[in-house]
Short mmCIF file of C-alpha atoms in Angstrom, two decimals:
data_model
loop_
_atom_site.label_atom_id
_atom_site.label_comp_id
_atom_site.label_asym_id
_atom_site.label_seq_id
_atom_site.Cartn_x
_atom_site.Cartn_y
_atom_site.Cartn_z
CA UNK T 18 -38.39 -52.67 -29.91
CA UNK T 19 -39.19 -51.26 -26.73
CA UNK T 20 -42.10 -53.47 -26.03
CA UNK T 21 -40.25 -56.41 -26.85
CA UNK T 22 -37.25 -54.75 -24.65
CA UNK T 23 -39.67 -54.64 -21.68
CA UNK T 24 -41.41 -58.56 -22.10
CA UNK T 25 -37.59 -59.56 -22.28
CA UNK T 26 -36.22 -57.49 -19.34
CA UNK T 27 -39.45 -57.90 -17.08
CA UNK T 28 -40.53 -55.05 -15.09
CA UNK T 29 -39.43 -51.66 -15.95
CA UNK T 30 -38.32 -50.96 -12.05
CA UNK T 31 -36.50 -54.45 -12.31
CA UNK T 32 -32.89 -54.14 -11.21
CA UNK T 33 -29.88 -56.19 -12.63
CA UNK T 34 -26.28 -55.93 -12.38
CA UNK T 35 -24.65 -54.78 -15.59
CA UNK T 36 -23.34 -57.61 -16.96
CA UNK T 37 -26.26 -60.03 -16.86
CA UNK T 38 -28.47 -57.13 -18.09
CA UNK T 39 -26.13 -56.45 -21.14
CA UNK T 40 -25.76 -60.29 -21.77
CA UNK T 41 -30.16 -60.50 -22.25
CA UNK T 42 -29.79 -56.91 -24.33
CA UNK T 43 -27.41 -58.24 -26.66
CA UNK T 44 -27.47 -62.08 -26.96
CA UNK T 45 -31.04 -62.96 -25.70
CA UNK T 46 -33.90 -63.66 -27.28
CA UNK T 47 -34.50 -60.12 -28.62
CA UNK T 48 -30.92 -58.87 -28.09
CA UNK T 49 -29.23 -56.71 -30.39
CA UNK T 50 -26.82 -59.33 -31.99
CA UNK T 51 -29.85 -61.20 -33.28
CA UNK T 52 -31.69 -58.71 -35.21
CA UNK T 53 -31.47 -59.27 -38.85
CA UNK T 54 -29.32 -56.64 -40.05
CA UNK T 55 -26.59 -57.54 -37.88
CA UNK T 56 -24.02 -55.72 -37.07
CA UNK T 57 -22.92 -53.69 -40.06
CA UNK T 58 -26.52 -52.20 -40.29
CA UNK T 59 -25.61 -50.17 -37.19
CA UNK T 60 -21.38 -49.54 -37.14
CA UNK T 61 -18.31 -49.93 -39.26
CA UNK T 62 -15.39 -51.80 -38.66
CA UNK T 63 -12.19 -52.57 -40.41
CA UNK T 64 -13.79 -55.51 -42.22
CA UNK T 65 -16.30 -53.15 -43.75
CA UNK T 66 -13.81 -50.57 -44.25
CA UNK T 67 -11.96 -52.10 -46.90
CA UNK T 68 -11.32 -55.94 -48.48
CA UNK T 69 -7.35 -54.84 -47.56
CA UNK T 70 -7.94 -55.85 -44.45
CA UNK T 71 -8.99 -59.69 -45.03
CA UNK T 72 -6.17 -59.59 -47.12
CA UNK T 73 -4.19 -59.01 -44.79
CA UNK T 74 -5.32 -61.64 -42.36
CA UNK T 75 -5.19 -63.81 -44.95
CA UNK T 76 -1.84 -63.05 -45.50
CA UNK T 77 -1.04 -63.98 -41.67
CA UNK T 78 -3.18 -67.19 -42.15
CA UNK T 79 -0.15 -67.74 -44.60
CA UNK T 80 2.10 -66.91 -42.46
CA UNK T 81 0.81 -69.12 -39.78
CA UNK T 82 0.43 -72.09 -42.15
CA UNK T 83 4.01 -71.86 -42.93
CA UNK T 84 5.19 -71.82 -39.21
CA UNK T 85 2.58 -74.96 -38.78
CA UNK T 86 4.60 -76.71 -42.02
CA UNK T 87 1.90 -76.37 -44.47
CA UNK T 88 -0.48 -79.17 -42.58
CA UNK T 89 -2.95 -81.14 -44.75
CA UNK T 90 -5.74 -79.71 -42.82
CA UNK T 91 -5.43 -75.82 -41.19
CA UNK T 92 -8.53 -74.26 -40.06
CA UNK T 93 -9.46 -70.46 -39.84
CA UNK T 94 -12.13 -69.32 -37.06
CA UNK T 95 -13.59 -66.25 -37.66
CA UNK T 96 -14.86 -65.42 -33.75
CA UNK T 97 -18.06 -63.11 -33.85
CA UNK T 98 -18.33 -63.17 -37.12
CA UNK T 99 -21.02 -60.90 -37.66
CA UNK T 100 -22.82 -61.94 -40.98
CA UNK T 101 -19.33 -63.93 -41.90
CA UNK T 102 -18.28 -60.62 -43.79
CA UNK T 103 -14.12 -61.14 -42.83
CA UNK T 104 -14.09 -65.39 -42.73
CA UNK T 105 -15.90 -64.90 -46.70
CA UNK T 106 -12.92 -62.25 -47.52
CA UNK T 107 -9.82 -64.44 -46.42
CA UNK T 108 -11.11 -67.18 -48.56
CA UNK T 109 -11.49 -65.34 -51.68
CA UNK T 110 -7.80 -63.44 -50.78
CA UNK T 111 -6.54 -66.53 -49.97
CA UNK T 112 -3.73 -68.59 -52.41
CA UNK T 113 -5.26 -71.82 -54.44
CA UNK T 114 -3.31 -74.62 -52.86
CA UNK T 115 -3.98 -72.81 -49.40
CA UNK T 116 -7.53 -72.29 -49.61
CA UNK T 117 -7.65 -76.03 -50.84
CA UNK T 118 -6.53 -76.92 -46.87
CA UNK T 119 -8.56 -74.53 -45.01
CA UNK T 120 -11.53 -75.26 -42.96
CA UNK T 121 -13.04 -72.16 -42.36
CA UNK T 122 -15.58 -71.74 -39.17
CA UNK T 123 -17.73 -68.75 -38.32
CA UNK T 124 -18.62 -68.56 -34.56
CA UNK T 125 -21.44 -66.48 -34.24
CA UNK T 126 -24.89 -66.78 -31.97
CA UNK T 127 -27.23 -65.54 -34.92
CA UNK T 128 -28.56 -67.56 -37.88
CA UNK T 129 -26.02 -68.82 -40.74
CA UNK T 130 -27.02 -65.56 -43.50
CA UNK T 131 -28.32 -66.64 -47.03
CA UNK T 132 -25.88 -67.15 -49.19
CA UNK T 133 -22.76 -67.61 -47.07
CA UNK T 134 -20.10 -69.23 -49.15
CA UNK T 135 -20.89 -73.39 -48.56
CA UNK T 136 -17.19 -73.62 -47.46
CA UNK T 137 -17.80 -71.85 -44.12
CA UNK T 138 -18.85 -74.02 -41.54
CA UNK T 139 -21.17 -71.81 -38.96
CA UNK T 140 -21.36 -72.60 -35.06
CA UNK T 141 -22.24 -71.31 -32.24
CA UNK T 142 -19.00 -71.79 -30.28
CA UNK T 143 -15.39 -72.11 -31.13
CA UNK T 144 -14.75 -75.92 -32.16
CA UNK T 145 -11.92 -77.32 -30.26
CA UNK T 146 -8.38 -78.69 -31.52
CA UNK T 147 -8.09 -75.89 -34.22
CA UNK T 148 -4.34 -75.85 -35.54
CA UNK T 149 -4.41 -72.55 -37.75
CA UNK T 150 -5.86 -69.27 -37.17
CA UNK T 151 -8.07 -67.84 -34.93
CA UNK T 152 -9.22 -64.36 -35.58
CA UNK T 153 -11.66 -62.29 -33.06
CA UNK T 154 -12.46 -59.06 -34.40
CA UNK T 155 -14.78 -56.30 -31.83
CA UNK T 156 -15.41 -59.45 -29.92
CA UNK T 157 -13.96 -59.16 -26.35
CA UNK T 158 -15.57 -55.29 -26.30
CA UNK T 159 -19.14 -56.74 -26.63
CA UNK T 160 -18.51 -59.69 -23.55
CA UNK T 161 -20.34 -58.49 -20.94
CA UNK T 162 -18.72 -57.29 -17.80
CA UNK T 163 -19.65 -55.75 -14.02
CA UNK T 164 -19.27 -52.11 -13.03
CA UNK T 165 -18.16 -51.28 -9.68
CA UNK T 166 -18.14 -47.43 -9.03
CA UNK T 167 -16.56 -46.02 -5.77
CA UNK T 168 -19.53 -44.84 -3.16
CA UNK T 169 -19.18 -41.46 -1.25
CA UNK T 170 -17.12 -43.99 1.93
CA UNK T 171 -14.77 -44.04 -1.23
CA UNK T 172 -15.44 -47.79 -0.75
CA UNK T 173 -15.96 -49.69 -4.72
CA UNK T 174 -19.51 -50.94 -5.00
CA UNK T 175 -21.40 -52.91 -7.99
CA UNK T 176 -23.40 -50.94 -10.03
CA UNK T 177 -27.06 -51.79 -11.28
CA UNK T 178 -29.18 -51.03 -14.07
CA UNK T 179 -32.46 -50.60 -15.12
CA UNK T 180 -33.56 -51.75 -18.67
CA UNK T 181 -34.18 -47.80 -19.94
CA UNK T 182 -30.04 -47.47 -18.49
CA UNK T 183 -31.05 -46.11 -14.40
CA UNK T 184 -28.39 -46.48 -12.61
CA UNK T 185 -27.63 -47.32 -8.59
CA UNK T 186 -24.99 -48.57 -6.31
CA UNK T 187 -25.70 -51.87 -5.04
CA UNK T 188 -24.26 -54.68 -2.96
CA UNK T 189 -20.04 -55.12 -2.83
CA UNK T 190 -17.67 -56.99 -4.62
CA UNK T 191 -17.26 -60.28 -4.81
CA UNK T 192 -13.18 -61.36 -4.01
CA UNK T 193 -12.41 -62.38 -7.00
CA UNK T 194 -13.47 -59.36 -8.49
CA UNK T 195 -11.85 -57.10 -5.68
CA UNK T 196 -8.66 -59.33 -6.37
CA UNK T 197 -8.79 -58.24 -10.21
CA UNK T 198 -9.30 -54.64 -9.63
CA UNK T 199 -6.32 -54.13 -7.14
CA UNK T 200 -3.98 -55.61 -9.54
CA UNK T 201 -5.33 -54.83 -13.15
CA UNK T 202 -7.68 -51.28 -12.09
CA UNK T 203 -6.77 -50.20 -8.43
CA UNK T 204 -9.89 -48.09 -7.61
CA UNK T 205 -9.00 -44.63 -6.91
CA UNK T 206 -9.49 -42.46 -4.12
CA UNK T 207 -12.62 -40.09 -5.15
CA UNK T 208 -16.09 -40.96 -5.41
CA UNK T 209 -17.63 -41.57 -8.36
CA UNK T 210 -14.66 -43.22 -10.25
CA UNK T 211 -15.47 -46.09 -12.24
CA UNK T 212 -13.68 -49.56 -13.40
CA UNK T 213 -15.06 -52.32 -15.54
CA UNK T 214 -14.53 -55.76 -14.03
CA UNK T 215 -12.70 -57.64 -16.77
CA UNK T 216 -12.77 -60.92 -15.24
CA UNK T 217 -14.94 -62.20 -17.71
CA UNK T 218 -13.31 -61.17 -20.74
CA UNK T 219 -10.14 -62.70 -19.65
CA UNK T 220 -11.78 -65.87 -19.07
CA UNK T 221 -13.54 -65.69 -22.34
CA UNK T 222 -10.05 -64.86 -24.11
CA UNK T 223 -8.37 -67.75 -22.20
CA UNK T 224 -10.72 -70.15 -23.30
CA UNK T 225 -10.47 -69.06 -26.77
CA UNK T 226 -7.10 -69.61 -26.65
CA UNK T 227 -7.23 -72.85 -25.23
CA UNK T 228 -9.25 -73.82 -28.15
CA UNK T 229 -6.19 -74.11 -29.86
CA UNK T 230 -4.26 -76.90 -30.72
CA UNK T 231 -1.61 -75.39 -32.53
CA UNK T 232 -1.46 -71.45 -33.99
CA UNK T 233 -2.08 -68.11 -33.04
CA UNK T 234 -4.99 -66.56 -31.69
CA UNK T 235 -5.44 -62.51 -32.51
CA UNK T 236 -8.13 -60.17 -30.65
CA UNK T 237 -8.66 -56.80 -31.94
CA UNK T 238 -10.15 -54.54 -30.25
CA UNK T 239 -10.32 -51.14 -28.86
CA UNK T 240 -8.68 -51.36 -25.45
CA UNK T 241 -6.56 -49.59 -23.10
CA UNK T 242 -3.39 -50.26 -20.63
CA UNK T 243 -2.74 -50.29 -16.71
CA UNK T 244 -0.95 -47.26 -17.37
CA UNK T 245 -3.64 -45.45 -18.87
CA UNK T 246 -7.02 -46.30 -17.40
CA UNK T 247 -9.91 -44.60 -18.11
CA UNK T 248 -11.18 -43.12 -14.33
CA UNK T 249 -14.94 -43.23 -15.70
CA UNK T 250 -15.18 -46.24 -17.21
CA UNK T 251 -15.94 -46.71 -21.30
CA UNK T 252 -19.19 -48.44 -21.26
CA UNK T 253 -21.17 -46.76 -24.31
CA UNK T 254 -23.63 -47.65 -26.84
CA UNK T 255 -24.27 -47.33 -30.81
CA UNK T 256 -27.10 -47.34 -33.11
CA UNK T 257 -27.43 -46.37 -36.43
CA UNK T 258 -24.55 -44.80 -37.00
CA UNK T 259 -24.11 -42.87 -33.63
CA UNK T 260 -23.01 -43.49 -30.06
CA UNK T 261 -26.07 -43.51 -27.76
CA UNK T 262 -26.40 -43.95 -24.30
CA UNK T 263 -25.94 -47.24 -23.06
CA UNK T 264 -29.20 -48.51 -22.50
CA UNK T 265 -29.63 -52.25 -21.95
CA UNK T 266 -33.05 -52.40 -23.86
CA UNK T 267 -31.45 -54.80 -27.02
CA UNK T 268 -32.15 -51.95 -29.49
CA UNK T 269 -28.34 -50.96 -29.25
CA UNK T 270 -24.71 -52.09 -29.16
CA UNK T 271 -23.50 -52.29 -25.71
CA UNK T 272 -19.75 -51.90 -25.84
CA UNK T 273 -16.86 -51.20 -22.99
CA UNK T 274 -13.04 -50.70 -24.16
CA UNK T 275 -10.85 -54.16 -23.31
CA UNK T 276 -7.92 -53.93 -20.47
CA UNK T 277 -6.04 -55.81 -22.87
CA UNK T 278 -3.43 -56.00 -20.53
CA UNK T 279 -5.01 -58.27 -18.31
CA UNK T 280 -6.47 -60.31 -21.53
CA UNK T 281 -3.03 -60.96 -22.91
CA UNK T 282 -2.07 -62.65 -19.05
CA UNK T 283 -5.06 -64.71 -18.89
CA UNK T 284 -4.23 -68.07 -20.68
CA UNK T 285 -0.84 -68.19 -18.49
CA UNK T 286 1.04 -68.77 -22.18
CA UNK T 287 4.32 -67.03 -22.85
CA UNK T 288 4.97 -65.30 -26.19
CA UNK T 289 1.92 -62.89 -26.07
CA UNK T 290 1.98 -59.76 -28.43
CA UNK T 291 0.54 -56.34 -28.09
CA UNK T 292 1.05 -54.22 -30.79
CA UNK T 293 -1.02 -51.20 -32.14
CA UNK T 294 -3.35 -52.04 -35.86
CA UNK T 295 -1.03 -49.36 -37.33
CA UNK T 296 2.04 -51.26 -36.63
CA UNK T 297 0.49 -54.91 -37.51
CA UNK T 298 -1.19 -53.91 -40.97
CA UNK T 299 1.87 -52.54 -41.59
CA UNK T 300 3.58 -55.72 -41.32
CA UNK T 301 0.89 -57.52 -43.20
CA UNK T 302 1.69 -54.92 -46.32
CA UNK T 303 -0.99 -52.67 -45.84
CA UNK T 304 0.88 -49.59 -46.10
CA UNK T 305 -1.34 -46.04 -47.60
CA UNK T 306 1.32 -45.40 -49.32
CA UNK T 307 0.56 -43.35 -52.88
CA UNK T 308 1.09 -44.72 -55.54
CA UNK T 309 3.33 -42.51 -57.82
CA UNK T 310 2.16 -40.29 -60.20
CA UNK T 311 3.88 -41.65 -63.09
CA UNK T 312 1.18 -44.47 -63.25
CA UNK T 313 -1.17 -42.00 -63.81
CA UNK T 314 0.03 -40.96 -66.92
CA UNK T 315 1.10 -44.94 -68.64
CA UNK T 316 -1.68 -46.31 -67.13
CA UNK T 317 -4.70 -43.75 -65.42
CA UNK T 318 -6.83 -46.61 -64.65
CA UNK T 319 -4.31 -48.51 -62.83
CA UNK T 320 -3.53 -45.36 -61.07
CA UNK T 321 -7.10 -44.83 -60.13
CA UNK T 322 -7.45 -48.34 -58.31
CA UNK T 323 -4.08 -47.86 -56.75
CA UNK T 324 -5.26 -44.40 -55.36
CA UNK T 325 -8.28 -46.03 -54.12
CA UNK T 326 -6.30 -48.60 -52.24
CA UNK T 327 -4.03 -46.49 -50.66
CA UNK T 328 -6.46 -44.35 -49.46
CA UNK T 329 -8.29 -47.33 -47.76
CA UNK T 330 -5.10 -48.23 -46.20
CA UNK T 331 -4.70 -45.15 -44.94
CA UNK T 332 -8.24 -44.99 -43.08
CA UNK T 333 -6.78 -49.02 -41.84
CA UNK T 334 -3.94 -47.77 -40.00
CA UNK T 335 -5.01 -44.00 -39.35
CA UNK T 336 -3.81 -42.19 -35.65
CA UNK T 337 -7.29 -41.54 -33.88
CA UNK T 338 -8.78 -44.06 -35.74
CA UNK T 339 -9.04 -47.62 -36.87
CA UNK T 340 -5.19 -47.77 -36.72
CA UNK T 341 -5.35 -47.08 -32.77
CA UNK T 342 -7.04 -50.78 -32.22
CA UNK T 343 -4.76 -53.03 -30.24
CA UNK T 344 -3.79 -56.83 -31.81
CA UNK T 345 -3.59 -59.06 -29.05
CA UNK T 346 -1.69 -62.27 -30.93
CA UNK T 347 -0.94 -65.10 -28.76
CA UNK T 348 1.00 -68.23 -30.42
CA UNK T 349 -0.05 -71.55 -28.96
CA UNK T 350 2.76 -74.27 -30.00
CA UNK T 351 5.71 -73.95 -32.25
CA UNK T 352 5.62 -70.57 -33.38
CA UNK T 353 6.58 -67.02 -31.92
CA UNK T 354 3.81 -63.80 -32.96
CA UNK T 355 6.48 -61.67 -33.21
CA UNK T 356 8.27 -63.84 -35.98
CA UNK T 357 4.62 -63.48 -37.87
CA UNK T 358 3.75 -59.65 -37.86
CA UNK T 359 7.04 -58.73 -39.62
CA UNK T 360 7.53 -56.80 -42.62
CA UNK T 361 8.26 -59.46 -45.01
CA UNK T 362 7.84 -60.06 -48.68
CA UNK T 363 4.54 -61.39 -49.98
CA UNK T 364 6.80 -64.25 -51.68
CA UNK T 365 8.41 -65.43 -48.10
CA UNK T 366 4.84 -66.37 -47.03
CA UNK T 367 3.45 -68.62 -49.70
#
């Protein structure tokens, strides 16, 4: 991989700003979000933590279809869809007469997997006009961004990469992206402190959004608030298994926390909701909670399965875990997010 690394990257003193580095060492030719174990051959996320949660999505696709008035036609994007893992688990979750209606897309830059059910369309970018659901799960973490890191004048400078992950300050700012840090990640005061530009996450959200004709768009993600910035920056990597250093080399993840914040404002829509995964699983009836222990003694095997369930759940909607990702829901026409990630009975959305 190295080899192939270097013949992608050029010369191994080359120098490139962070962004359009990471964009080559995960989406070019040889980047990491081509190889052909995808995704899942190197981390876990809720999709491959349990099928509870496509069910739950599914259930929201449910929910969404009812605020839409059950339309003939209501189509489901699955945005970075990995090897189409979550888009193949809301279909089989999903009700008869709605799965009969759905049009389900996988967005994705790698090649349509073997064996993908023949219902899933798979593209390359989001089709426009969607009126249903569109779901983005670990996507805006992997769009590349800038670094700017503040130089010993104090003064916030881009920062520049080699492809084996040297470092150096380079040139300044552009003002657009001076604009975005004083009002989403003021610089501070001591040298050394890092931000990561989001400018191009929140134009990649926005025009996810505007994809939509009618529905709600949902990023999850891993993210963090204005009031609660991270003074070093998040940019990391993962291989197999482990975080790794972030080297831009397409043998690793390259992956930066989201100010979600600044993502929610982006499309300029009202009705935006940030909630914690805890809180929206929750609402979608994934709960953890046991099942009780009279089950296990009129019917063990029930129990067992119940048990099994719950304890998925629980590793769904954990504290310092899977259940600290932020939902970023934004309704686009006649429906409010809040009115969908409610505690309601499974009956109320079918």
């Amino acid at each position: 991989m190295a080899a192939g690394a270097q013949e992608t990257h050029g010369a191994s003193d080359s120098w490139r700003d962070w962004r359009e580095a990471a964009q080559d060492a995960l989406y070019g030719p040889a980047g990491f979000y081509r190889r052909p174990e995808g995704p899942a051959g190197h981390f876990r996320t809720s999709v491959h933590a349990s099928p509870l949660f496509a069910g739950a999505v599914a259930r929201l696709l449910c929910r969404v279809d009812a605020a839409l008035g059950r339309p003939a036609r209501l189509d489901l994007v699955d945005l970075a869809a990995g090897r189409g893992e979550l888009v193949t688990g809301v279909l089989a979750a999903l009700p008869a007469e709605v799965a009969a209606r759905t049009r389900a897309y996988a967005v994705e830059i790698a090649d349509r997997p073997p064996g993908l059910d023949p219902r899933v369309t798979w593209l390359p970018e989001v089709p426009p006009g969607v009126t249903g659901l569109l779901f983005a799960n670990e996507w805006l973490d992997n769009v590349p961004l800038d670094i700017a890191q503040t130089d010993p004048e104090r003064v916030p400078r881009r920062v520049q990469v080699r492809p084996d992950g040297t470092e150096r300050l380079a040139g300044p700012l552009t003002a657009a992206e001076t604009a975005w840090l004083t009002r989403w990640w003021p610089p501070g005061g001591e040298e050394g402190l890092r931000a990561e530009i989001g400018t191009t996450r929140d134009r990649a959200w926005a025009g996810a959004v505007g994809a939509l004709k009618a529905g709600l768009a949902v990023a999850v993600d891993y993210g963090h608030l204005a009031d609660a910035r991270p003074p070093f920056g998040t940019l990391t990597g993962f291989r197999e298994g482990r975080e790794v250093p972030p080297v831009p080399d397409g043998s690793r993840d390259l992956t930066a926390r989201v100010a979600l914040d600044a993502c929610a404002a982006a499309p300029g829509l009202p009705g935006a909701l940030l909630l914690r995964q805890r809180d929206a699983l929750r609402a979608l009836g994934v709960t953890g909670a046991r099942p009780p222990l009279a089950l296990a003694g009129t019917d063990p095997a029930a129990y067992v399965r119940a048990l099994a369930r719950a304890s998925e759940a629980a590793e769904l909607t954990a504290r310092g875990g899977l259940g600290d990702f932020w939902w970023l829901a934004q309704p686009v026409g006649p429906l409010a997010a809040d009115g969908l990630l409610v505690d309601v009975p499974d009956h109320e959305e079918q």
